[in-house]
Short mmCIF file of C-alpha atoms and ligand atoms in Angstrom, two decimals:
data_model
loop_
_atom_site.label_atom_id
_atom_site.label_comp_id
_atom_site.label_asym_id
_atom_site.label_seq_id
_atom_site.Cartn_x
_atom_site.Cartn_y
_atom_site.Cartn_z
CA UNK A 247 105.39 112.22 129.47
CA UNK A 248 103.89 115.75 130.44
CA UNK A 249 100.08 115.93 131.10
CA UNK A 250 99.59 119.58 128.85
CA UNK A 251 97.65 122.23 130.43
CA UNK A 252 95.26 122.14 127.16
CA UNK A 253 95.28 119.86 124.11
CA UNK A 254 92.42 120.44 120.90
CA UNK A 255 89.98 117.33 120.55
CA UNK A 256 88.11 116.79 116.94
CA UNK A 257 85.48 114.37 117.93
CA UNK A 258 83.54 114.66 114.87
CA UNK A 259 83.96 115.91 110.99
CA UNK A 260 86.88 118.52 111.60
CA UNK A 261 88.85 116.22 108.92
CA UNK A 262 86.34 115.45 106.36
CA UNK A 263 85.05 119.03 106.15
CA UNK A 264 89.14 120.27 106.02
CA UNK A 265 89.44 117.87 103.06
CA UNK A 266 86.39 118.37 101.19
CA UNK A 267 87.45 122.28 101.17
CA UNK A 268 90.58 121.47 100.04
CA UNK A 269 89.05 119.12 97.07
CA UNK A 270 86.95 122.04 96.38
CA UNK A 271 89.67 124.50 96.14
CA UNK A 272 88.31 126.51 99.17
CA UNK A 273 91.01 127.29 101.02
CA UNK A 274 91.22 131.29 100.89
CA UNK A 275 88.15 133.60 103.02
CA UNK A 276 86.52 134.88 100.54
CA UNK A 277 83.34 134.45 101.81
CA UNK A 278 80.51 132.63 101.84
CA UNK A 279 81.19 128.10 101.62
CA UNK A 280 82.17 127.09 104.88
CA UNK A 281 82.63 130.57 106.25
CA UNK A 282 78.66 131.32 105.90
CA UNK A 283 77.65 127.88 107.53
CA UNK A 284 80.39 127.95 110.55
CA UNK A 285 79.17 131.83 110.92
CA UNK A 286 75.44 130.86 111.08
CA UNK A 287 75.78 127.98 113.07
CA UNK A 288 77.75 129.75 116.18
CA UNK A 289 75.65 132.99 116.10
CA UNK A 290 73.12 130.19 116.23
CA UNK A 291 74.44 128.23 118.96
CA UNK A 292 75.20 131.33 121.30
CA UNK A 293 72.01 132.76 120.43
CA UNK A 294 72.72 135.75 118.21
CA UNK A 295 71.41 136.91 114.88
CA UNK A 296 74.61 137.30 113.06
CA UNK A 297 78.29 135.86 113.12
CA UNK A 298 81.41 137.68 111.25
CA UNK A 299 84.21 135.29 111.10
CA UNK A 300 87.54 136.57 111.45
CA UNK A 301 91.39 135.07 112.02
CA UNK A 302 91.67 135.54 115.49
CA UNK A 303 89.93 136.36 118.55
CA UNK A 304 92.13 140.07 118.62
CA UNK A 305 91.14 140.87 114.96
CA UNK A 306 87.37 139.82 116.47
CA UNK A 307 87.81 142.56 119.43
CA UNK A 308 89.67 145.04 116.99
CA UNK A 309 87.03 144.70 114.42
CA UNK A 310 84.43 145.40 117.17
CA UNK A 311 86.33 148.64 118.59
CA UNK A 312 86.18 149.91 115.24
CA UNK A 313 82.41 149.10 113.78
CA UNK A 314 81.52 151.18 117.26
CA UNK A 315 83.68 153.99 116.20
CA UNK A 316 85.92 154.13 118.74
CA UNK A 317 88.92 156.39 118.90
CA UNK A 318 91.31 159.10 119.98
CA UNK A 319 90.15 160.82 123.08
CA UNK A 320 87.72 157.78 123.97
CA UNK A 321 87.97 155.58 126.87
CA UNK A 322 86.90 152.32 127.55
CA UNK A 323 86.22 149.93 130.95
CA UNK A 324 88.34 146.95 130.51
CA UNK A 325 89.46 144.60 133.82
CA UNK A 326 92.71 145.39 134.44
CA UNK A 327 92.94 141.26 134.94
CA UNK A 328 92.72 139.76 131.26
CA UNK A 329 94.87 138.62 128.60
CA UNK A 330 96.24 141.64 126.28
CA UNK A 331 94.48 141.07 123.73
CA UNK A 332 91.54 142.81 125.37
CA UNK A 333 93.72 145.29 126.04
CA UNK A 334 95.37 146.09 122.37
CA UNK A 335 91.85 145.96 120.28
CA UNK A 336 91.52 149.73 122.41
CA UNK A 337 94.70 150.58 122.11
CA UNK A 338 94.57 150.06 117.95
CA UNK A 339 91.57 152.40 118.07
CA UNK A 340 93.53 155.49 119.65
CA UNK A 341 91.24 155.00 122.45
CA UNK A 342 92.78 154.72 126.08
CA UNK A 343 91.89 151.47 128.31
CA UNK A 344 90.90 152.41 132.16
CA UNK A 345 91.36 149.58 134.42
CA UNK A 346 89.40 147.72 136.83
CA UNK A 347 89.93 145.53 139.48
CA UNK A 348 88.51 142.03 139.82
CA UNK A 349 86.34 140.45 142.05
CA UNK A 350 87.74 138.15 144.69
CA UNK A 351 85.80 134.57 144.06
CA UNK A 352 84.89 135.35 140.00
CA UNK A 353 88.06 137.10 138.84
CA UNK A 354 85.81 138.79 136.55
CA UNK A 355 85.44 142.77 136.36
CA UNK A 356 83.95 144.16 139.56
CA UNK A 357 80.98 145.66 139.13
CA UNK A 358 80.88 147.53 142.18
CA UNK A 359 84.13 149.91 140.95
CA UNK A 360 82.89 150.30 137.56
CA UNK A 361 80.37 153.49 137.98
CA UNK A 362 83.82 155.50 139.82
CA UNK A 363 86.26 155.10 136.31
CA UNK A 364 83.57 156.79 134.07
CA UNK A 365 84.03 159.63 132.69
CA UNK A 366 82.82 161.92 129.78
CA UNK A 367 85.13 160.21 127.54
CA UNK A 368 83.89 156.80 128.66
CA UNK A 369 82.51 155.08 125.41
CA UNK A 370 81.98 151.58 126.14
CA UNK A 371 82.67 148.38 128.70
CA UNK A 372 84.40 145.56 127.81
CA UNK A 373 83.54 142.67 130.39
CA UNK A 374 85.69 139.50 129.83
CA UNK A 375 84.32 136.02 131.04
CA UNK A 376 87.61 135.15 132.50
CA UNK A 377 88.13 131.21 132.66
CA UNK A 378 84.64 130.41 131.91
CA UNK A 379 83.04 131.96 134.57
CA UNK A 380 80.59 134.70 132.97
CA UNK A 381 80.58 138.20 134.60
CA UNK A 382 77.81 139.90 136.04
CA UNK A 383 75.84 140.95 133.10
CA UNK A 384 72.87 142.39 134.65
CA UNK A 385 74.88 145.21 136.65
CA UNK A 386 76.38 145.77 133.53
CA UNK A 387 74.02 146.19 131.03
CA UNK A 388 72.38 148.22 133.44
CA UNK A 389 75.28 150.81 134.34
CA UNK A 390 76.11 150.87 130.58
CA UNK A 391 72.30 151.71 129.74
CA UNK A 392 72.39 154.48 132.58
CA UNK A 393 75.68 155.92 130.85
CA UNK A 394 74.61 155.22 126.99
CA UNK A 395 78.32 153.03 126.69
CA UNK A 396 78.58 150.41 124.38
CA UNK A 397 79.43 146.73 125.96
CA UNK A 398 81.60 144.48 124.17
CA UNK A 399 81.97 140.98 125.54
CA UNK A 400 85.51 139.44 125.15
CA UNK A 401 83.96 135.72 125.48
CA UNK A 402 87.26 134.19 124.10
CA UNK A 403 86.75 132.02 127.12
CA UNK A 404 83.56 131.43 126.81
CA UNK A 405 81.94 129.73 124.64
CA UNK A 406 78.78 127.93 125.83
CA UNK A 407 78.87 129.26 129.11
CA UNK A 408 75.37 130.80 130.34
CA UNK A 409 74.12 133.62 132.76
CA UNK A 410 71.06 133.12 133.95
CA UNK A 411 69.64 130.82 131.14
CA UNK A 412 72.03 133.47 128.40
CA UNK A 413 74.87 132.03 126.83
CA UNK A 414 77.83 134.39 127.22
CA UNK A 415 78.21 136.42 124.14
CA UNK A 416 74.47 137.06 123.38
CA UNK A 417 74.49 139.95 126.02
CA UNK A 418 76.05 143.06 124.29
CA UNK A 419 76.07 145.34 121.25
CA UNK A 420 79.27 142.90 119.81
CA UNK A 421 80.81 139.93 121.56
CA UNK A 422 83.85 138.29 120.17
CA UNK A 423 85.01 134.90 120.67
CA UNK A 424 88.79 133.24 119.89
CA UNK A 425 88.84 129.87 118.09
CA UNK A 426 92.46 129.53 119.30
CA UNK A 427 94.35 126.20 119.80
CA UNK A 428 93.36 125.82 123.36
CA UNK A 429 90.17 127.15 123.62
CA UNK A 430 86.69 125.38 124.29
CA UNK A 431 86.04 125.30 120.66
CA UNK A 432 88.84 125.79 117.96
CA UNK A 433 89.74 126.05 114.99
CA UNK A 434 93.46 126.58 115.18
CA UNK A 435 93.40 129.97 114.67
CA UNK A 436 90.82 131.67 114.15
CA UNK A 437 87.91 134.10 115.72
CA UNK A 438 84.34 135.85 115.57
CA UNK A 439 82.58 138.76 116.34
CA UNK A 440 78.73 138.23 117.25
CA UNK A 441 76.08 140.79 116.69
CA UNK A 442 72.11 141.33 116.76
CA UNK A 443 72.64 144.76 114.71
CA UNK A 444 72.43 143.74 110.74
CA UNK A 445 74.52 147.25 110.23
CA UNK A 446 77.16 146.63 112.09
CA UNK A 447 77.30 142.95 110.95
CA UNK A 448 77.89 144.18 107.41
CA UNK A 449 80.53 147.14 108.91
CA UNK A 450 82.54 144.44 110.13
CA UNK A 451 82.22 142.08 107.09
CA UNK A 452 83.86 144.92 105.13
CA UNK A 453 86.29 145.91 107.60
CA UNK A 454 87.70 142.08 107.75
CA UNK A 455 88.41 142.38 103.90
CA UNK A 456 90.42 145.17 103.07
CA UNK A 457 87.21 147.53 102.99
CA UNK A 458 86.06 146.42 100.12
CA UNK A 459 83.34 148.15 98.58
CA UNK A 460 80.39 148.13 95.92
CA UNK A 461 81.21 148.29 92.86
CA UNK A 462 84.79 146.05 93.85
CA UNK A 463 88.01 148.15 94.73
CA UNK A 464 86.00 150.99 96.19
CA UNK A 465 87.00 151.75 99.48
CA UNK A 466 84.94 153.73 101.30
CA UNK A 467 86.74 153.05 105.06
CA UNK A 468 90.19 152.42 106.08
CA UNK A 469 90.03 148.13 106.23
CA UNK A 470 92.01 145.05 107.17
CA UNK A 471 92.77 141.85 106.19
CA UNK A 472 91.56 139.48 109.21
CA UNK A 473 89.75 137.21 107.03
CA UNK A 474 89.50 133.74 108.13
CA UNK A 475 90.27 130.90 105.84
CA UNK A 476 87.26 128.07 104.76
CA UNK A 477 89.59 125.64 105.92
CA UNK A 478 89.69 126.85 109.30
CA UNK A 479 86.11 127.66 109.03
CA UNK A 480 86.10 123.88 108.17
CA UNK A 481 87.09 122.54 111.04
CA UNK A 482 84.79 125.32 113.08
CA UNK A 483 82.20 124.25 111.33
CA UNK A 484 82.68 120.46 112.78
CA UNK A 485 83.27 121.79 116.30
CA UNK A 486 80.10 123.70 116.17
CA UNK A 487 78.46 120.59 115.27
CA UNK A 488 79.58 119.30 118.59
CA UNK A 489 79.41 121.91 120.68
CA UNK A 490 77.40 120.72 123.37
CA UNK A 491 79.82 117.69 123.95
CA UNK A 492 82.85 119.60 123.61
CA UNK A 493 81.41 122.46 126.13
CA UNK A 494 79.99 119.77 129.00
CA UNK A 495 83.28 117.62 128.72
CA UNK A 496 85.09 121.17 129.16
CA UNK A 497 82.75 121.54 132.58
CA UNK A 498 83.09 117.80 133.44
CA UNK A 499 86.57 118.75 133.71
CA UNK A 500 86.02 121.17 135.99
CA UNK A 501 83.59 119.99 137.86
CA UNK A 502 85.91 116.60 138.49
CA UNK A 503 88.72 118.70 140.27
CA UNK A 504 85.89 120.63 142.51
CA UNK A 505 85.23 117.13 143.32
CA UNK A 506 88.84 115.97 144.07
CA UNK A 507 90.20 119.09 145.58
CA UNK A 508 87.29 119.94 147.66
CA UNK A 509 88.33 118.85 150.52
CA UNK A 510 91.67 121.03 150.34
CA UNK A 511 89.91 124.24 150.32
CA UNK A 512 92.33 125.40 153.30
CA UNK A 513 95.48 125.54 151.01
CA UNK A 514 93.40 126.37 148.24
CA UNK A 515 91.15 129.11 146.56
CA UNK A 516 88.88 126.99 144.33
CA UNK A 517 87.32 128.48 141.25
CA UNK A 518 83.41 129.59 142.23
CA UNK A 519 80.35 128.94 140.07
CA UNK A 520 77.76 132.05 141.27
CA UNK A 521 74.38 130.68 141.52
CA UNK A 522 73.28 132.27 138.36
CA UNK A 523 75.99 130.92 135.99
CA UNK A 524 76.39 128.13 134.24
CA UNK A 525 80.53 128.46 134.37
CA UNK A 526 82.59 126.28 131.58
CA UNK A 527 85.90 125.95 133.68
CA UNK A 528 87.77 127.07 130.16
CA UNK A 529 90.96 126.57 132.47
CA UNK A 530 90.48 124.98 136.01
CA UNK A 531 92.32 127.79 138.43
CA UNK A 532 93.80 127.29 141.71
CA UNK A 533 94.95 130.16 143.79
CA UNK A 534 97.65 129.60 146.70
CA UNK A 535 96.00 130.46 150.17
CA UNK A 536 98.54 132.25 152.21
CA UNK A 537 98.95 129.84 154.66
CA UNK A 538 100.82 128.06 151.66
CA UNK A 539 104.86 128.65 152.32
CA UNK A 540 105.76 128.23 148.97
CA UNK A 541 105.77 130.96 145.62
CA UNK A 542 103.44 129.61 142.53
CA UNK A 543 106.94 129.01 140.64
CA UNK A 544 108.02 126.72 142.91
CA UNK A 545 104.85 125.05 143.26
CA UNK A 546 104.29 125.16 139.35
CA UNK A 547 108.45 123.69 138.96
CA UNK A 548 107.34 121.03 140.97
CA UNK A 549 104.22 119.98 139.07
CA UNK A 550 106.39 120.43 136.04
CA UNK A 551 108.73 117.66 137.54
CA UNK A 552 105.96 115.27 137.88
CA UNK A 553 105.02 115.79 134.25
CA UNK A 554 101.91 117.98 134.98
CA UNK A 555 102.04 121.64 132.78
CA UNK A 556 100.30 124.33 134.55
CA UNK A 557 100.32 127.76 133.33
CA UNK A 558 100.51 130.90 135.84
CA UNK A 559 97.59 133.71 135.83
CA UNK A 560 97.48 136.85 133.51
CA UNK A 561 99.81 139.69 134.55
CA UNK A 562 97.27 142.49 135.11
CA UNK A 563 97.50 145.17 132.84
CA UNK A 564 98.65 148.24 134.87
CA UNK A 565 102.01 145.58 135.59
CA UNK A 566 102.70 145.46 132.22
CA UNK A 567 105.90 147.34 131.32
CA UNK A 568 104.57 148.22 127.55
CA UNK A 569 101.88 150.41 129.58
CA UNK A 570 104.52 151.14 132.81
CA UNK A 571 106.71 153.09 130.97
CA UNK A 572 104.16 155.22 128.29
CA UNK A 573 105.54 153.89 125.25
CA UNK A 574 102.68 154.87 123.12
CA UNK A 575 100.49 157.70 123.33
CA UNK A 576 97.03 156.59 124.61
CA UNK A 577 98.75 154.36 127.29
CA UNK A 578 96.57 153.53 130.16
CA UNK A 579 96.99 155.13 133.61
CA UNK A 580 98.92 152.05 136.02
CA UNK A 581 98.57 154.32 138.99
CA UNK A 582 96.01 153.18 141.62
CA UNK A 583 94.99 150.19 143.57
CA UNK A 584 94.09 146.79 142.05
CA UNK A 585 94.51 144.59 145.15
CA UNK A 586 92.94 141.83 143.92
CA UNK A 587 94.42 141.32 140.35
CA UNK A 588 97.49 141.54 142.16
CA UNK A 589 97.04 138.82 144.48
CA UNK A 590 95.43 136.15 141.96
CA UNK A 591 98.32 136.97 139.77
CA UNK A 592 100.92 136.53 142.31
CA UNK A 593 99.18 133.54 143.74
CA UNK A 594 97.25 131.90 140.72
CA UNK A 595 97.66 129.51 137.93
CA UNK A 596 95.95 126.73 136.35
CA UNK A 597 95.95 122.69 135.88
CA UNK A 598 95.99 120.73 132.62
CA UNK A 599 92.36 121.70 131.31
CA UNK A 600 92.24 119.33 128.25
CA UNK A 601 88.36 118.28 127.67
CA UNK A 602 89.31 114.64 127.03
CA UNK A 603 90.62 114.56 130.24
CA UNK A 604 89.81 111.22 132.19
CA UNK A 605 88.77 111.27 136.02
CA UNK A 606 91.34 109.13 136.66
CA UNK A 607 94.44 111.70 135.68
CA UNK A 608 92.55 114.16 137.12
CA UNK A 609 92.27 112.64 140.63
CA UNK A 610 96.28 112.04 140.13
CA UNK A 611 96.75 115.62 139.55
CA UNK A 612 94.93 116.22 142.20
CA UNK A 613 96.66 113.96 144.82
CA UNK A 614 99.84 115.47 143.32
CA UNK A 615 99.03 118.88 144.07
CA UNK A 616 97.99 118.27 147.55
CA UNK A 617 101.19 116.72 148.46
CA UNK A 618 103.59 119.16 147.08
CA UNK A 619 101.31 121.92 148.17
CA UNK A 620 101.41 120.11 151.75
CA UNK A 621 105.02 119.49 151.39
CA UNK A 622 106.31 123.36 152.14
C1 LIG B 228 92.51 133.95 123.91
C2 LIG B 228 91.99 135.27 124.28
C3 LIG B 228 91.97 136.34 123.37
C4 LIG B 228 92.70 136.37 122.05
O1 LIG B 228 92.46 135.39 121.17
P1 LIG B 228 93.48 135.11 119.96
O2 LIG B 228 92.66 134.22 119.09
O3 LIG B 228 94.69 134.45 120.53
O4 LIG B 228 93.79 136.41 119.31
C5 LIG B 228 91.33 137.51 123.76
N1 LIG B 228 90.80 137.65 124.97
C6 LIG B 228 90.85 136.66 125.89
C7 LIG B 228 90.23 136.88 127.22
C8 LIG B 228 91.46 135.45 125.58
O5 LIG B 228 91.55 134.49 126.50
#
């Protein structure tokens, strides 16, 4: 049997809410029902005025690049260390992404190289809290302010997570969250973009369905479809109602392999927790010291053997060959230096992450790793 890297857990109403939609022939995302409730009860939770549902944590970013009008000739700050997604919602826009690198203990953007990749053009930042582990919002607010860019949190990681007494995704003109199958709260599929700005609330409420407009089949913008069913909303709904379990088991989690791998610190770069974050530990991350004769594939292969699923670290974006070799028009520039990326991606992946996890599995994948990593 394979411990997986991340499994969803519905401790509460997820299937009586599903069903009761489905009795009440709510099943499309038209609005309002289940949509409404699971919108106002996560903008609530995070600790921003208004929530715009959507099907998936890219639509979420997408719909954000747009309501802020950005495209052709724009630019925008984005870590060069994220998933694509982050990535794509600029390039959809016509707007070109210009990388960063990432610090060495957060993995998050650093701050410190941000001010040198703005330009005129520069419109916005889009921090990602990568893991869990929030970025340094502060700096960034504050070199955004000093530019007049936009921030847009990607907190598809993130949810529950806290700078200094914030939760991540209440510190920006739009954050946007994922409800994906493996993340801290889910809905399947499924996302949301956060907002204190009523306007842009309503921009992006349109956008999601087709652009519809008063009186119906006026169109007064070019829309989408990224509407999120009430069934999914369903389930969301339930989640949010136990968000504060299903966030602390998430941390227990991570907090349980600090615990057992502490003392193997010399093989291995342990994820940090900055002593103004609360981090969630969305995935717990180990990164292969150098002293450590042995690739991450093998080391991974051999978890894989012992029935433990690990998955490796983002490929940073100025490696990816979609961007390498200029397909598209408004690719971003992959020349430069992003030592760090490079080496947590080389050197990086993470442990089964499930939030039902029990100590006891966890000190076994611990002991597990330490032998194999001890066995090269
Ligand atoms: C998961 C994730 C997304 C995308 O979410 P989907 O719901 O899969 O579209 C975006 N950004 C980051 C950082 C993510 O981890």
């Amino acid at each position: 049997m394979m411990i997986r890297v991340c499994e969803p857990w519905f401790p509460g109403k997820e299937e009586e809410y599903v069903a009761d939609a489905m009795k009440n022939r709510m099943i499309s995302g038209s609005g309002g029902g289940y949509i409404e409730k699971f919108e106002n009860a996560f903008s609530q939770y995070t600790g921003m005025k208004h929530g715009v549902a959507c099907s998936t944590g890219l639509g979420a970013l997408h719909l954000a690049c747009v309501a802020l009008g950005l495209g052709e000739e724009d630019e925008v700050i984005v870590p060069t260390f994220t998933m694509i997604a982050s990535m794509n919602a600029i390039i959809y826009t016509g707007a070109k992404p210009v990388f960063v690198d990432s610090d060495p203990e957060t993995y998050c953007i650093d701050v410190s190289k941000i001010e040198e990749k703005i330009t005129s053009k520069t419109k916005a930042i889009m921090p990602v809290h990568i893991y869990g582990h929030p970025c340094d919002m502060d700096e960034i607010t504050r070199i955004a302010k000093k530019h007049s860019l936009y921030v847009i949190e990607d907190a598809a990681e993130a949810h529950g997570a806290e700078y200094k007494g914030r939760k991540a995704g209440s510190m920006s003109d739009i954050s946007c969250f994922s409800f994906y199958a493996n993340k801290i709260l889910t809905t399947g599929e499924g996302g949301m973009c956060l907002t204190n700005n009523l306007e842009l609330a309503e921009k992006m409420k349109k956008l999601r369905n087709h652009g519809f407009d008063t009186p119906r089949f006026t169109h007064s913008m070019v829309g989408f479809n990224y509407r999120l069913p009430h069934l999914q909303a369903a389930m969301g709904l339930a989640q949010v109602e136990n968000a504060t379990k299903l966030v602390e088991a998430r941390r227990n989690v991570g907090l349980l392999y600090q615990k057992h791998l502490n003392d193997f610190k010399e093989y291995l770069q342990l994820p940090v927790e900055k002593e103004y974050v609360k981090s969630v530990y969305w995935m717990y991350s180990v990164v292969l010291k150098d002293n450590v004769k042995m690739s991450k594939e093998e080391c991974m292969n051999k978890l894989s053997e012992k029935g433990i699923e690990t998955r490796g670290f983002f490929i940073p974006g100025h490696k990816q060959p979609v961007f390498m070799n200029k397909k598209i028009k408004n690719s971003p520039d992959c020349r430069g230096n992003y030592p760090v990326s490079e080496k947590i991606s080389d050197r990086g992946f993470y442990l089964p992450s499930s939030s039902n996890l029990d100590e006891k599995t966890i000190e076994e994948i611990s002991r597990t790793l330490k032998s194999i990593v001890t066995s090269a």
